[in-house]
mmCIF file of N, CA and C in Angstrom:
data_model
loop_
_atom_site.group_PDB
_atom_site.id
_atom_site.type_symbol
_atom_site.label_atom_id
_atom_site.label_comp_id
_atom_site.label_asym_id
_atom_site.label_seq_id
_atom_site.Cartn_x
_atom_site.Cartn_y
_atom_site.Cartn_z
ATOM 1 N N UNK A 1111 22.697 34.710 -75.819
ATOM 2 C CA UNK A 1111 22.806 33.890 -74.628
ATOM 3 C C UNK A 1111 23.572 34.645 -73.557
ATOM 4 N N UNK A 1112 23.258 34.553 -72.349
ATOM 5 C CA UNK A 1112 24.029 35.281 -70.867
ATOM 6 C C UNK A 1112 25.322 34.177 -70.889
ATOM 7 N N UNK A 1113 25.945 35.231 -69.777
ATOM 8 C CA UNK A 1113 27.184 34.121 -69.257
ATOM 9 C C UNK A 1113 26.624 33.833 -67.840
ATOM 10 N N UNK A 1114 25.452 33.688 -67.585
ATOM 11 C CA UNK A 1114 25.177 33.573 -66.369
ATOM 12 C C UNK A 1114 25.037 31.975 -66.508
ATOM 13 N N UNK A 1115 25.336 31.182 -65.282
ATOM 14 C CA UNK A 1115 25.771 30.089 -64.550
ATOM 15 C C UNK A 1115 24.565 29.756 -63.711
ATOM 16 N N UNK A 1116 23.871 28.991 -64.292
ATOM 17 C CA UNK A 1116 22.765 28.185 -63.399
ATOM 18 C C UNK A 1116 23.443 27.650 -62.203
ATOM 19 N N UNK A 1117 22.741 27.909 -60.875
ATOM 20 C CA UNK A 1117 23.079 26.852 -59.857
ATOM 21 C C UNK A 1117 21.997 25.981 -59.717
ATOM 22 N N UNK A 1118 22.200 24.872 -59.117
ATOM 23 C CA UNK A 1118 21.323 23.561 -58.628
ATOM 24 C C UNK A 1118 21.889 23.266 -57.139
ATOM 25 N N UNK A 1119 20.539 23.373 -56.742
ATOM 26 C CA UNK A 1119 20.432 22.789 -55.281
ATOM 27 C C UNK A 1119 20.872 21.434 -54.753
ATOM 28 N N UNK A 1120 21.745 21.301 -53.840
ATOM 29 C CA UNK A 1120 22.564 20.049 -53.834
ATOM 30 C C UNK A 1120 21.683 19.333 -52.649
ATOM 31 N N UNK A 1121 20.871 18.650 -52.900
ATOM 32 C CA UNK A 1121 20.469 17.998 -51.592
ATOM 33 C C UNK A 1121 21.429 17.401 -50.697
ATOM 34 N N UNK A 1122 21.198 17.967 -49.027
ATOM 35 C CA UNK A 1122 21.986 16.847 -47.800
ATOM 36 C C UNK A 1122 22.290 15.346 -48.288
ATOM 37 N N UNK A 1123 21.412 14.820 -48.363
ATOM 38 C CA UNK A 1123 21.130 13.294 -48.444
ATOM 39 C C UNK A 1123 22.464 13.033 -49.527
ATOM 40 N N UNK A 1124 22.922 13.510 -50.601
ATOM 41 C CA UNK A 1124 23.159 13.216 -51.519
ATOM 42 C C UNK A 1124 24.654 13.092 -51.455
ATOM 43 N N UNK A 1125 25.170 14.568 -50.816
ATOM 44 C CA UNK A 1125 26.157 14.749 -50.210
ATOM 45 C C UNK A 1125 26.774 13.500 -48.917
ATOM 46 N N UNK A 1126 25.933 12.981 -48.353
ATOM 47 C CA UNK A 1126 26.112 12.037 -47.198
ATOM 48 C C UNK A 1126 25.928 10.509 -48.077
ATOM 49 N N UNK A 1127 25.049 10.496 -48.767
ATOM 50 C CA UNK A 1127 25.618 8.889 -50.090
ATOM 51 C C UNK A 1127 27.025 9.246 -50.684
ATOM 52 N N UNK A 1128 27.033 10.203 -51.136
ATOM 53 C CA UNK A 1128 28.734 10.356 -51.955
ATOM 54 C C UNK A 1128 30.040 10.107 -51.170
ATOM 55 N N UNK A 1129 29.564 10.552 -49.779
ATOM 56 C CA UNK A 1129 30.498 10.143 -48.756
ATOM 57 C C UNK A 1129 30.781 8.515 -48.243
ATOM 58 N N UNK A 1130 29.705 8.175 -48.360
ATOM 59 C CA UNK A 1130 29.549 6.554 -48.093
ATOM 60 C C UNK A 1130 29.673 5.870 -49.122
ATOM 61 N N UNK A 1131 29.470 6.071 -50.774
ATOM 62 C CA UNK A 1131 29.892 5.651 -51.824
ATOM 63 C C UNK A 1131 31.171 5.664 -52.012
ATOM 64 N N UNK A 1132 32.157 6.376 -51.589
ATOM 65 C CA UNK A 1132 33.554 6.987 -51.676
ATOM 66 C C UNK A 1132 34.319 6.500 -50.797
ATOM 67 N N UNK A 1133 33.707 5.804 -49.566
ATOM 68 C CA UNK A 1133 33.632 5.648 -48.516
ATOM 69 C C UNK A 1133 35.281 6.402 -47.999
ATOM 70 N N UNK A 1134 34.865 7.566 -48.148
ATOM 71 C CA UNK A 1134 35.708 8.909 -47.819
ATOM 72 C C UNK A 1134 35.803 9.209 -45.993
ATOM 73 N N UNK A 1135 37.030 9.685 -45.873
ATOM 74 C CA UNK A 1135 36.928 9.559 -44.376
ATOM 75 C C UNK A 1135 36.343 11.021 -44.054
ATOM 76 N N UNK A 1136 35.050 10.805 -43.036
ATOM 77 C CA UNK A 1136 34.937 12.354 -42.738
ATOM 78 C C UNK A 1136 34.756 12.563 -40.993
ATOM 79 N N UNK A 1137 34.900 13.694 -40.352
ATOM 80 C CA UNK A 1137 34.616 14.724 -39.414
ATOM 81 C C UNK A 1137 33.673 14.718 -38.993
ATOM 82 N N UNK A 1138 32.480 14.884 -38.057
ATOM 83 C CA UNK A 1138 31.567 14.881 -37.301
ATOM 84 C C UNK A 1138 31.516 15.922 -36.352
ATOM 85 N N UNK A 1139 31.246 17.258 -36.726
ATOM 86 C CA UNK A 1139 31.241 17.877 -35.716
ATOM 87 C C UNK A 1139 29.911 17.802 -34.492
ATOM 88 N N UNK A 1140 29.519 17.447 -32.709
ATOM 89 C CA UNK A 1140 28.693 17.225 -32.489
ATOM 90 C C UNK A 1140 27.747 18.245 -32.107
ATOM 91 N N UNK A 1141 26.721 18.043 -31.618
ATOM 92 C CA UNK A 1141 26.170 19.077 -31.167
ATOM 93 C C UNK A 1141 25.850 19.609 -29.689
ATOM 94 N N UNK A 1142 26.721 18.715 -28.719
ATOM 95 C CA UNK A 1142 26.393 19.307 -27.030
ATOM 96 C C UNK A 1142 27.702 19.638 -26.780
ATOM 97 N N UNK A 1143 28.581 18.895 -27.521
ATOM 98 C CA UNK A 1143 30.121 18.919 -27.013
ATOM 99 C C UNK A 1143 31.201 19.535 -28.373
ATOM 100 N N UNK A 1144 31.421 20.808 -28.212
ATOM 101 C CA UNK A 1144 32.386 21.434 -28.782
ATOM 102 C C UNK A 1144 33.746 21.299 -28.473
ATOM 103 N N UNK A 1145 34.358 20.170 -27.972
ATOM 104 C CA UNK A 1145 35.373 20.042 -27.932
ATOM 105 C C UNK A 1145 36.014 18.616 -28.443
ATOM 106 N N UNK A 1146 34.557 17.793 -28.764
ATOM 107 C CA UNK A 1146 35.399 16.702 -29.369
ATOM 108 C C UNK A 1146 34.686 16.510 -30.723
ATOM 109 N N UNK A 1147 35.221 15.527 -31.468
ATOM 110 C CA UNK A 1147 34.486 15.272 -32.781
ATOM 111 C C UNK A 1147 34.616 14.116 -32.893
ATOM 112 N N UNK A 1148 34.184 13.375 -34.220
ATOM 113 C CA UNK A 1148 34.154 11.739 -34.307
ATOM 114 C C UNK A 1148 34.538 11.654 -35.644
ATOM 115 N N UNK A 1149 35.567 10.933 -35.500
ATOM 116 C CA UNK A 1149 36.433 10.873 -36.970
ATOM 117 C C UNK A 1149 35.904 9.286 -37.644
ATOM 118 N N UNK A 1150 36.041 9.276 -38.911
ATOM 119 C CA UNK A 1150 35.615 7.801 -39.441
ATOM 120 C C UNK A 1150 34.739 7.772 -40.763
ATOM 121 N N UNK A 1151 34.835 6.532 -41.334
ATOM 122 C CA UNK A 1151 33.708 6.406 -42.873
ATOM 123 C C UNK A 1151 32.168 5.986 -42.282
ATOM 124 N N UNK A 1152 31.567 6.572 -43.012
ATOM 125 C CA UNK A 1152 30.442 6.762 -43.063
ATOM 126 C C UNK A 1152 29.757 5.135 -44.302
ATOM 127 N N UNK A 1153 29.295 4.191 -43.137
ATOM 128 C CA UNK A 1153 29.145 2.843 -44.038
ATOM 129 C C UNK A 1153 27.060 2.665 -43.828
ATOM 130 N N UNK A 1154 27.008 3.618 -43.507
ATOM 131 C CA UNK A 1154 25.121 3.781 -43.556
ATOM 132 C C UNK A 1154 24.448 4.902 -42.683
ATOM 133 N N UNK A 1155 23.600 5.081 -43.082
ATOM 134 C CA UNK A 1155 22.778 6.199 -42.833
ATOM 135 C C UNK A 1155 21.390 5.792 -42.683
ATOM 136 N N UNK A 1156 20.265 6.616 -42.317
ATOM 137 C CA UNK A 1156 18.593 7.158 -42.384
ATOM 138 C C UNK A 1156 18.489 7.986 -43.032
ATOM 139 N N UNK A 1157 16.942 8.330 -42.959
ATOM 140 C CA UNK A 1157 16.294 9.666 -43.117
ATOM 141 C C UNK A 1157 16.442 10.840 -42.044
ATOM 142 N N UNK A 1158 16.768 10.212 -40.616
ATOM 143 C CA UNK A 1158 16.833 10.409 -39.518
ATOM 144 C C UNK A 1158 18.351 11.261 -39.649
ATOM 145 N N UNK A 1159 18.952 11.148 -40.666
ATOM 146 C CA UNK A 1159 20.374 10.971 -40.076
ATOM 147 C C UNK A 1159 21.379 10.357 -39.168
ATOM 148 N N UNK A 1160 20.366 9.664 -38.757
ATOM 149 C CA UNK A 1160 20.976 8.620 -38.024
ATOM 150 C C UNK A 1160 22.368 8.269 -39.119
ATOM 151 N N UNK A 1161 23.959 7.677 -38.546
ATOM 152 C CA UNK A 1161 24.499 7.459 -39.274
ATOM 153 C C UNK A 1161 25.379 5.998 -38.693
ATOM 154 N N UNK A 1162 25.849 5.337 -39.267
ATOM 155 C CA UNK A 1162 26.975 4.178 -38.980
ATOM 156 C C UNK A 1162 28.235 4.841 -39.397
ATOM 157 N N UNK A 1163 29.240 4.661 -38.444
ATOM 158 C CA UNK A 1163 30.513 4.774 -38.223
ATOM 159 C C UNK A 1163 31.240 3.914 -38.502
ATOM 160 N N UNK A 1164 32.359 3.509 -39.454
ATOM 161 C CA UNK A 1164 33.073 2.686 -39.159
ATOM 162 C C UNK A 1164 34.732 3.072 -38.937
ATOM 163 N N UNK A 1165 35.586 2.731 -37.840
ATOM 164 C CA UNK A 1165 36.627 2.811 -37.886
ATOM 165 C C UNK A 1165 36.509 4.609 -37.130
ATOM 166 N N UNK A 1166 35.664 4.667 -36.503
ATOM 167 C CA UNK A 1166 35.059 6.044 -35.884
ATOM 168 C C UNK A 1166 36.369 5.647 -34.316
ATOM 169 N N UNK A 1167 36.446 7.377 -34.240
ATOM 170 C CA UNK A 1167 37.765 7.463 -32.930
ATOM 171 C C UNK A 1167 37.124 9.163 -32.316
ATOM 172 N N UNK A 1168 37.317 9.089 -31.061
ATOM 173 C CA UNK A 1168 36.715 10.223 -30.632
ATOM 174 C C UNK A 1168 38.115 11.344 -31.051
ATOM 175 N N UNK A 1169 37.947 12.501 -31.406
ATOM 176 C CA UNK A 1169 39.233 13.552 -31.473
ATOM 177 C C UNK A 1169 38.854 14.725 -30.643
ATOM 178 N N UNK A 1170 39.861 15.269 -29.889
ATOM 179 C CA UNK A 1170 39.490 16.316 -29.090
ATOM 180 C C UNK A 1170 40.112 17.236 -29.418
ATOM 181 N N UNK A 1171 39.757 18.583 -29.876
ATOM 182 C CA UNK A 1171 39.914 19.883 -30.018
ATOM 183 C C UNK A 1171 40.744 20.619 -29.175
ATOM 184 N N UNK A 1172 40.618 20.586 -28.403
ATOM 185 C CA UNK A 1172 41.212 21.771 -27.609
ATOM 186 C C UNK A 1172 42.249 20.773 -26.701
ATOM 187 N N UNK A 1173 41.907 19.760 -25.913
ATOM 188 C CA UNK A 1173 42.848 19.064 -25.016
ATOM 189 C C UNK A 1173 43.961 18.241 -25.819
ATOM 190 N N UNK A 1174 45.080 18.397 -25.017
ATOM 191 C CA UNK A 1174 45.796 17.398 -25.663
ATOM 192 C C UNK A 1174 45.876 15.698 -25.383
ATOM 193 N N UNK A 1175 44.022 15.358 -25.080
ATOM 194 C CA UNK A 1175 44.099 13.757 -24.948
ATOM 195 C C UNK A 1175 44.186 12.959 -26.187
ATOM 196 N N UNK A 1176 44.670 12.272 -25.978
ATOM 197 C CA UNK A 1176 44.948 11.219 -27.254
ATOM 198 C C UNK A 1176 43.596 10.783 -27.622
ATOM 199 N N UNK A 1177 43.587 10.431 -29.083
ATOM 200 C CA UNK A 1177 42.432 9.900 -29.628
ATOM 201 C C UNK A 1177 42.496 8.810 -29.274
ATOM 202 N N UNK A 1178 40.808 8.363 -29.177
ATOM 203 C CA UNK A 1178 40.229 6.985 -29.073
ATOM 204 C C UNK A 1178 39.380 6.399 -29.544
ATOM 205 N N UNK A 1179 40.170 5.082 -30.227
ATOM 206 C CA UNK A 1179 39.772 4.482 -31.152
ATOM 207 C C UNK A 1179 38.223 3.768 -30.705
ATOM 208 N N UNK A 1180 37.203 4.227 -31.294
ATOM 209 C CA UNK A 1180 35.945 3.611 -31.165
ATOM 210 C C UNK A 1180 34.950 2.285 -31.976
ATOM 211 N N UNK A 1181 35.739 2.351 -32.753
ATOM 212 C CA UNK A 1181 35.279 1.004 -33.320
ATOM 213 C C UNK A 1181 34.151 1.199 -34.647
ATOM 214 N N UNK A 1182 33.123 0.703 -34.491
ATOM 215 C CA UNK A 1182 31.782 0.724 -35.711
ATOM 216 C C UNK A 1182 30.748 1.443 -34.413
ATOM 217 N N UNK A 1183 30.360 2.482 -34.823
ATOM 218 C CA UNK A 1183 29.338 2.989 -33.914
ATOM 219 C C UNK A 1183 27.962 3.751 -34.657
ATOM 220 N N UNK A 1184 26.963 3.545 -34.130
ATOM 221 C CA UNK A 1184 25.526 4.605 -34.399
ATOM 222 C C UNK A 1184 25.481 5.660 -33.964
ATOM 223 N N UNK A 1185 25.575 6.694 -34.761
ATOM 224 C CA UNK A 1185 25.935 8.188 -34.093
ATOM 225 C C UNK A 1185 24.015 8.845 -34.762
ATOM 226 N N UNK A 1186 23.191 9.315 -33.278
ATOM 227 C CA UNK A 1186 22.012 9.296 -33.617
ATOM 228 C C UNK A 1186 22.156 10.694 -34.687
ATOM 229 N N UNK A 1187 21.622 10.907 -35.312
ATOM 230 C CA UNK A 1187 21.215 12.422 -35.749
ATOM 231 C C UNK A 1187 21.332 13.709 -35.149
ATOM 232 N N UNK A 1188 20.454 13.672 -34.138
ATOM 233 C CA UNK A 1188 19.866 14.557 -33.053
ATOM 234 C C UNK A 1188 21.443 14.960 -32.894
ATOM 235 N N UNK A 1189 22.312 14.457 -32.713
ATOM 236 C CA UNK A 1189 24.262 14.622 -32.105
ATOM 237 C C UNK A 1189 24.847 15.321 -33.247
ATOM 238 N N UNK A 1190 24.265 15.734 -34.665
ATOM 239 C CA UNK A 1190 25.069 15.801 -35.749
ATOM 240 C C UNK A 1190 25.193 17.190 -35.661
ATOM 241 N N UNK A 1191 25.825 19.090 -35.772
ATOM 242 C CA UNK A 1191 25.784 19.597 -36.268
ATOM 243 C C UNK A 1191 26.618 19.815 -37.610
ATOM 244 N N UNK A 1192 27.644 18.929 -38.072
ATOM 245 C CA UNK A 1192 28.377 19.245 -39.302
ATOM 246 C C UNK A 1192 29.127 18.088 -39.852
ATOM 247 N N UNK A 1193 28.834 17.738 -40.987
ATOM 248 C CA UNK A 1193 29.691 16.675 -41.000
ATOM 249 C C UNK A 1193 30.745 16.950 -42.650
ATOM 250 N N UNK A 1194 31.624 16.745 -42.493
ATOM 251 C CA UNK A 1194 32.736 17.592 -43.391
ATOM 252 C C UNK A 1194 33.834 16.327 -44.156
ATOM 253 N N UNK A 1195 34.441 15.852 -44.768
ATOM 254 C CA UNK A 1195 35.142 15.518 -45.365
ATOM 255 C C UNK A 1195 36.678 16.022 -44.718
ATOM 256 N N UNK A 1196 37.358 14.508 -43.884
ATOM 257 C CA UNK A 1196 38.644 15.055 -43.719
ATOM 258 C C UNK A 1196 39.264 15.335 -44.384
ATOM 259 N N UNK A 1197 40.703 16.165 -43.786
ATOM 260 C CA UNK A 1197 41.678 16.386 -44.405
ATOM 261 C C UNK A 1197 42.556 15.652 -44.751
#
């Protein structure tokens, strides 16, 4: 027998239920605006990626404006490039 280590392909989708199962707080990085992100649990999703926000607050990167608290929001897909598990 090898000591070699099968990998398995982790599907997106699966990764984004575990987050909403966990209902783990995560990061949103977007995709027109590199300076802010959207913090919050992830309480539904699409195929689309379309996602539901809950307890979602805008955070800004680089400025020192205070975060703002946004409430339950639909963040379309098309806006998503990264979405990460806070710290």
């Amino acid at each position: 027998m090898s000591n070699r280590q099968q990998r398995v392909m982790v599907q997106p989708i699966n990764v984004i239920f575990k987050n909403l199962q966990q209902r783990s707080k995560v990061v949103i990085w977007l995709y027109d605006n590199l300076e802010m992100r959207i913090e919050g649990r992830i309480i539904g999703f699409d195929e689309f990626m379309n996602v539901v926000i809950d307890e979602a607050a805008e955070i800004f990167v680089k400025d020192a404006k205070p975060r703002r608290e946004l409430g339950r929001i639909l963040l379309k897909g098309d806006n998503i490039t990264l979405i990460q598990q806070a710290l």
